[in-house]
């Protein structure tokens, strides 16, 4: 234990009450406080003269408060005006809300530092909601911060003042600076020209030259990324060493017959990815591979090839899908791809109790069945395989780590995870950094890009006219709505109301049906089947059609309340069309008010069809935390690194980490002693979250 692990409440001036407040900021021990970085700095020396301020520019001014004027406006709204003077001119600072705390700390005659964007208001220079700092709050000349020219500004929560935070940081340094240990070996510090940890921390909190700070912060972001990559590299190496998998040989029986009977040519990307998979399955280790490809890129056929490779070696293969609809579709699709190979036994396994299920389970156990396609039902305890060689998991992110582990069981089958949610490279490198990755980055030829149009709800008649033309040409249409039924709470168009309107007023001449998640599976399947068969022309639906449904004749996807959907979801929905040879359209209907984030999403959808570009944007807008439950993935939360901003750094950290682990997995070389210590303290326990 290092002294830096001491609980924060024991620091001078903290105690139980403040400790709780600090916990909210993620500060639990002394070390956390030392790593709590300022978000900016006040520089008293580089403040501007009021007479030199320029409208529209960012400024920082130090002045004396000459007047405070609080006004009550109409409807209970208040406004606070504070004039400050630098001895020559005046600057007006205005607050419209949340200024109660201010009233308590400012008074005429005090010196104030203010910073913000300069505006002009009836000929006066004005800052609205500026950052502020009362400078002579204390006449305590013993106070370290009293006459500092540069002051750090920390992100705060209620009830902790800036002054208290600065004092705590100072106290922590004064008492514990000797306990700050280096966490990166010399050879890494030298390689990247990083400052030693202690110096970097000092510069960040007590800088007199804020322009230099980014250079010192850099190493903390690197450190987080680097140690995470060490963890992934260690997991992967251990896996390669200890888990022996099956060594399949390309016998060219079922696989070759599949290839010869395909009604199309594989794309270059599909061929390349199949080669990668075959190589992996040929090797002695267990395959752990993520197969990424945008919707419609043809992952199914690649997967089937891998399944058949196991089957032609005398093993069984399983494909797990997140919904019954999808499992059934895979089942039918795979059966038709294999219709010229009747000797292959293919079965569907669904959840619940139904006729014939017991027989299927027995045939799985006896080894009679070669390929099983199913839902979660596949991982129930009562399912036993005679000789399972490979498992493919579709839409893998919908399954938890645990479920994946259960399917892998004790027999170490090869694992292929499929993902149609294109994962930005940087995220894949962290969340799936222990897997190998194959990417199908090409769509089959002849696909026309989907034209995406974002319209305001007022323009719906225009959209309906365009949809009518498609219907008259024999095409089919999806209309998606976020809610099933009317809600008292939110004023949104719901699928039931919309369906009534579509079927009776807008398009009574075309057959439409309603599909939603509250329906029984059998009913949903029938509705879906009628749509696939072309009997139904318009499918009004909630997002249940999101995954994997394949109806090539559907050329229109209209999404109501598109402003309420996330980017990845919009992209998935759009992927339901554009699967045939006809040009397809995606209409995004936005209802006011639309947030600026919402607008950004909609215009991104209009601008690109590229799933990877969309995923990058999604990550940028939402942040890595939410992207898809990174919390359950076992990844640490990054305090300093940002995998969108720091992609270059991540790549370097990864290369270095994998090199080190390749040579010295247990950090036993003398130069890696520091790594050993830090890793054991902070990272080792996480490794178990990655076992499979
Ligand atoms: P996804 O990657 O979204 O799962 P699918 O495997 O369902 O995509 O493929 C989408 C459609 O494209 C299917 O109808 C499939 O048969 C077809 N397809 C796959 N590969 C090719 C190809 N190389 N050329 C033409 N069509 C293809
Ligand atoms: Mg698919």
mmCIF file of N, CA, C and O in Angstrom, residues 452-499:
data_model
loop_
_atom_site.group_PDB
_atom_site.id
_atom_site.type_symbol
_atom_site.label_atom_id
_atom_site.label_comp_id
_atom_site.label_asym_id
_atom_site.label_seq_id
_atom_site.Cartn_x
_atom_site.Cartn_y
_atom_site.Cartn_z
ATOM 1 N N UNK A 452 -30.711 9.545 -48.367
ATOM 2 C CA UNK A 452 -31.307 9.884 -47.081
ATOM 3 C C UNK A 452 -31.747 11.338 -47.073
ATOM 4 O O UNK A 452 -30.981 12.222 -47.442
ATOM 5 N N UNK A 453 -32.993 11.558 -46.683
ATOM 6 C CA UNK A 453 -33.539 12.915 -46.698
ATOM 7 C C UNK A 453 -34.164 13.220 -45.347
ATOM 8 O O UNK A 453 -35.013 12.471 -44.859
ATOM 9 N N UNK A 454 -33.722 14.295 -44.756
ATOM 10 C CA UNK A 454 -34.256 14.731 -43.468
ATOM 11 C C UNK A 454 -35.241 15.857 -43.716
ATOM 12 O O UNK A 454 -34.907 16.859 -44.322
ATOM 13 N N UNK A 455 -36.488 15.654 -43.266
ATOM 14 C CA UNK A 455 -37.523 16.671 -43.489
ATOM 15 C C UNK A 455 -38.248 16.984 -42.185
ATOM 16 O O UNK A 455 -38.376 16.125 -41.310
ATOM 17 N N UNK A 456 -38.741 18.185 -42.119
ATOM 18 C CA UNK A 456 -39.541 18.563 -40.966
ATOM 19 C C UNK A 456 -40.905 17.890 -41.085
ATOM 20 O O UNK A 456 -41.392 17.615 -42.179
ATOM 21 N N UNK A 457 -41.540 17.628 -39.956
ATOM 22 C CA UNK A 457 -42.823 16.929 -39.965
ATOM 23 C C UNK A 457 -43.871 17.669 -40.791
ATOM 24 O O UNK A 457 -44.814 17.074 -41.290
ATOM 25 N N UNK A 458 -43.686 18.979 -40.958
ATOM 26 C CA UNK A 458 -44.657 19.749 -41.749
ATOM 27 C C UNK A 458 -44.637 19.345 -43.220
ATOM 28 O O UNK A 458 -45.594 19.558 -43.952
ATOM 29 N N UNK A 459 -43.504 18.766 -43.645
ATOM 30 C CA UNK A 459 -43.367 18.415 -45.060
ATOM 31 C C UNK A 459 -43.821 16.993 -45.372
ATOM 32 O O UNK A 459 -43.493 16.457 -46.424
ATOM 33 N N UNK A 460 -44.552 16.385 -44.442
ATOM 34 C CA UNK A 460 -44.922 14.989 -44.667
ATOM 35 C C UNK A 460 -45.702 14.729 -45.956
ATOM 36 O O UNK A 460 -45.468 13.713 -46.603
ATOM 37 N N UNK A 461 -46.607 15.638 -46.370
ATOM 38 C CA UNK A 461 -47.317 15.379 -47.629
ATOM 39 C C UNK A 461 -46.369 15.117 -48.806
ATOM 40 O O UNK A 461 -46.602 14.210 -49.612
ATOM 41 N N UNK A 462 -45.283 15.870 -48.872
ATOM 42 C CA UNK A 462 -44.298 15.654 -49.941
ATOM 43 C C UNK A 462 -43.720 14.247 -49.889
ATOM 44 O O UNK A 462 -43.528 13.587 -50.900
ATOM 45 N N UNK A 463 -43.398 13.827 -48.653
ATOM 46 C CA UNK A 463 -42.796 12.502 -48.473
ATOM 47 C C UNK A 463 -43.799 11.422 -48.875
ATOM 48 O O UNK A 463 -43.457 10.470 -49.572
ATOM 49 N N UNK A 464 -45.062 11.611 -48.451
ATOM 50 C CA UNK A 464 -46.069 10.620 -48.805
ATOM 51 C C UNK A 464 -46.226 10.509 -50.316
ATOM 52 O O UNK A 464 -46.415 9.416 -50.854
ATOM 53 N N UNK A 465 -46.107 11.641 -51.004
ATOM 54 C CA UNK A 465 -46.215 11.607 -52.467
ATOM 55 C C UNK A 465 -45.074 10.778 -53.052
ATOM 56 O O UNK A 465 -45.279 9.961 -53.960
ATOM 57 N N UNK A 466 -43.878 10.961 -52.510
ATOM 58 C CA UNK A 466 -42.727 10.197 -53.004
ATOM 59 C C UNK A 466 -42.895 8.708 -52.698
ATOM 60 O O UNK A 466 -42.589 7.844 -53.525
ATOM 61 N N UNK A 467 -43.437 8.426 -51.520
ATOM 62 C CA UNK A 467 -43.647 7.030 -51.141
ATOM 63 C C UNK A 467 -44.684 6.380 -52.060
ATOM 64 O O UNK A 467 -44.533 5.242 -52.490
ATOM 65 N N UNK A 468 -45.712 7.159 -52.382
ATOM 66 C CA UNK A 468 -46.745 6.630 -53.277
ATOM 67 C C UNK A 468 -46.158 6.173 -54.620
ATOM 68 O O UNK A 468 -46.517 5.135 -55.145
ATOM 69 N N UNK A 469 -45.235 6.976 -55.142
ATOM 70 C CA UNK A 469 -44.603 6.595 -56.413
ATOM 71 C C UNK A 469 -43.883 5.258 -56.296
ATOM 72 O O UNK A 469 -43.929 4.430 -57.193
ATOM 73 N N UNK A 470 -43.222 5.035 -55.158
ATOM 74 C CA UNK A 470 -42.522 3.769 -54.945
ATOM 75 C C UNK A 470 -43.520 2.613 -54.838
ATOM 76 O O UNK A 470 -43.321 1.559 -55.424
ATOM 77 N N UNK A 471 -44.601 2.844 -54.115
ATOM 78 C CA UNK A 471 -45.613 1.799 -53.954
ATOM 79 C C UNK A 471 -46.228 1.441 -55.304
ATOM 80 O O UNK A 471 -46.426 0.270 -55.627
ATOM 81 N N UNK A 472 -46.470 2.473 -56.108
ATOM 82 C CA UNK A 472 -47.068 2.230 -57.420
ATOM 83 C C UNK A 472 -46.124 1.465 -58.329
ATOM 84 O O UNK A 472 -46.545 0.724 -59.216
ATOM 85 N N UNK A 473 -44.822 1.621 -58.076
ATOM 86 C CA UNK A 473 -43.838 0.874 -58.864
ATOM 87 C C UNK A 473 -43.656 -0.546 -58.319
ATOM 88 O O UNK A 473 -42.789 -1.287 -58.773
ATOM 89 N N UNK A 474 -44.455 -0.912 -57.312
ATOM 90 C CA UNK A 474 -44.414 -2.281 -56.802
ATOM 91 C C UNK A 474 -43.496 -2.491 -55.607
ATOM 92 O O UNK A 474 -43.303 -3.615 -55.154
ATOM 93 N N UNK A 475 -42.880 -1.421 -55.103
ATOM 94 C CA UNK A 475 -41.948 -1.585 -53.980
ATOM 95 C C UNK A 475 -42.690 -1.589 -52.639
ATOM 96 O O UNK A 475 -43.860 -1.225 -52.563
ATOM 97 N N UNK A 476 -41.942 -1.946 -51.618
ATOM 98 C CA UNK A 476 -42.511 -1.987 -50.266
ATOM 99 C C UNK A 476 -41.855 -0.956 -49.349
ATOM 100 O O UNK A 476 -40.763 -0.476 -49.624
ATOM 101 N N UNK A 477 -42.572 -0.681 -48.256
ATOM 102 C CA UNK A 477 -42.199 0.461 -47.424
ATOM 103 C C UNK A 477 -42.226 0.105 -45.928
ATOM 104 O O UNK A 477 -43.146 -0.563 -45.471
ATOM 105 N N UNK A 478 -41.194 0.531 -45.216
ATOM 106 C CA UNK A 478 -41.220 0.454 -43.752
ATOM 107 C C UNK A 478 -41.519 1.843 -43.201
ATOM 108 O O UNK A 478 -40.945 2.835 -43.671
ATOM 109 N N UNK A 479 -42.382 1.923 -42.203
ATOM 110 C CA UNK A 479 -42.550 3.188 -41.488
ATOM 111 C C UNK A 479 -42.336 2.901 -40.002
ATOM 112 O O UNK A 479 -43.020 2.056 -39.417
ATOM 113 N N UNK A 480 -41.366 3.568 -39.423
ATOM 114 C CA UNK A 480 -40.987 3.260 -38.046
ATOM 115 C C UNK A 480 -41.344 4.406 -37.110
ATOM 116 O O UNK A 480 -41.205 5.574 -37.457
ATOM 117 N N UNK A 481 -41.799 4.044 -35.940
ATOM 118 C CA UNK A 481 -42.253 4.989 -34.944
ATOM 119 C C UNK A 481 -41.669 4.580 -33.594
ATOM 120 O O UNK A 481 -41.597 3.400 -33.304
ATOM 121 N N UNK A 482 -41.261 5.535 -32.755
ATOM 122 C CA UNK A 482 -40.620 5.115 -31.507
ATOM 123 C C UNK A 482 -41.543 4.494 -30.462
ATOM 124 O O UNK A 482 -41.114 3.699 -29.657
ATOM 125 N N UNK A 483 -42.821 4.840 -30.480
ATOM 126 C CA UNK A 483 -43.727 4.339 -29.445
ATOM 127 C C UNK A 483 -44.789 3.435 -30.030
ATOM 128 O O UNK A 483 -45.168 3.573 -31.185
ATOM 129 N N UNK A 484 -45.313 2.518 -29.190
ATOM 130 C CA UNK A 484 -46.383 1.645 -29.670
ATOM 131 C C UNK A 484 -47.732 2.338 -29.585
ATOM 132 O O UNK A 484 -48.475 2.433 -30.537
ATOM 133 N N UNK A 485 -48.068 2.774 -28.362
ATOM 134 C CA UNK A 485 -49.392 3.357 -28.182
ATOM 135 C C UNK A 485 -49.275 4.757 -27.607
ATOM 136 O O UNK A 485 -48.221 5.168 -27.140
ATOM 137 N N UNK A 486 -50.388 5.460 -27.658
ATOM 138 C CA UNK A 486 -50.406 6.830 -27.164
ATOM 139 C C UNK A 486 -49.900 6.897 -25.730
ATOM 140 O O UNK A 486 -50.199 6.043 -24.921
ATOM 141 N N UNK A 487 -49.143 7.913 -25.442
ATOM 142 C CA UNK A 487 -48.621 8.034 -24.088
ATOM 143 C C UNK A 487 -49.136 9.329 -23.493
ATOM 144 O O UNK A 487 -49.240 10.346 -24.162
ATOM 145 N N UNK A 488 -49.494 9.256 -22.199
ATOM 146 C CA UNK A 488 -49.974 10.474 -21.555
ATOM 147 C C UNK A 488 -48.820 11.430 -21.307
ATOM 148 O O UNK A 488 -48.975 12.623 -21.262
ATOM 149 N N UNK A 489 -47.657 10.815 -21.095
ATOM 150 C CA UNK A 489 -46.526 11.627 -20.686
ATOM 151 C C UNK A 489 -45.906 12.415 -21.825
ATOM 152 O O UNK A 489 -45.576 13.575 -21.689
ATOM 153 N N UNK A 490 -45.716 11.750 -22.945
ATOM 154 C CA UNK A 490 -45.050 12.463 -24.026
ATOM 155 C C UNK A 490 -45.947 12.582 -25.238
ATOM 156 O O UNK A 490 -46.702 11.676 -25.569
ATOM 157 N N UNK A 491 -45.811 13.690 -25.867
ATOM 158 C CA UNK A 491 -46.638 13.992 -27.003
ATOM 159 C C UNK A 491 -45.936 13.526 -28.266
ATOM 160 O O UNK A 491 -45.316 14.293 -28.970
ATOM 161 N N UNK A 492 -46.019 12.231 -28.513
ATOM 162 C CA UNK A 492 -45.339 11.682 -29.682
ATOM 163 C C UNK A 492 -46.342 10.930 -30.525
ATOM 164 O O UNK A 492 -47.298 10.372 -30.001
ATOM 165 N N UNK A 493 -46.073 10.910 -31.800
ATOM 166 C CA UNK A 493 -46.874 10.078 -32.673
ATOM 167 C C UNK A 493 -46.578 8.627 -32.301
ATOM 168 O O UNK A 493 -45.441 8.259 -32.100
ATOM 169 N N UNK A 494 -47.606 7.795 -32.172
ATOM 170 C CA UNK A 494 -47.354 6.400 -31.820
ATOM 171 C C UNK A 494 -47.727 5.486 -32.979
ATOM 172 O O UNK A 494 -48.472 5.867 -33.879
ATOM 173 N N UNK A 495 -47.208 4.276 -32.941
ATOM 174 C CA UNK A 495 -47.357 3.354 -34.067
ATOM 175 C C UNK A 495 -48.818 3.014 -34.344
ATOM 176 O O UNK A 495 -49.224 2.909 -35.498
ATOM 177 N N UNK A 496 -49.624 2.862 -33.289
ATOM 178 C CA UNK A 496 -51.029 2.495 -33.513
ATOM 179 C C UNK A 496 -51.805 3.598 -34.229
ATOM 180 O O UNK A 496 -52.509 3.343 -35.199
ATOM 181 N N UNK A 497 -51.655 4.828 -33.735
ATOM 182 C CA UNK A 497 -52.324 5.962 -34.374
ATOM 183 C C UNK A 497 -51.847 6.109 -35.821
ATOM 184 O O UNK A 497 -52.633 6.296 -36.747
ATOM 185 N N UNK A 498 -50.544 5.996 -35.977
ATOM 186 C CA UNK A 498 -49.975 6.146 -37.310
ATOM 187 C C UNK A 498 -50.504 5.064 -38.247
ATOM 188 O O UNK A 498 -50.871 5.329 -39.391
ATOM 189 N N UNK A 499 -50.577 3.843 -37.724
ATOM 190 C CA UNK A 499 -51.057 2.738 -38.548
ATOM 191 C C UNK A 499 -52.489 2.987 -39.012
ATOM 192 O O UNK A 499 -52.820 2.793 -40.181
#
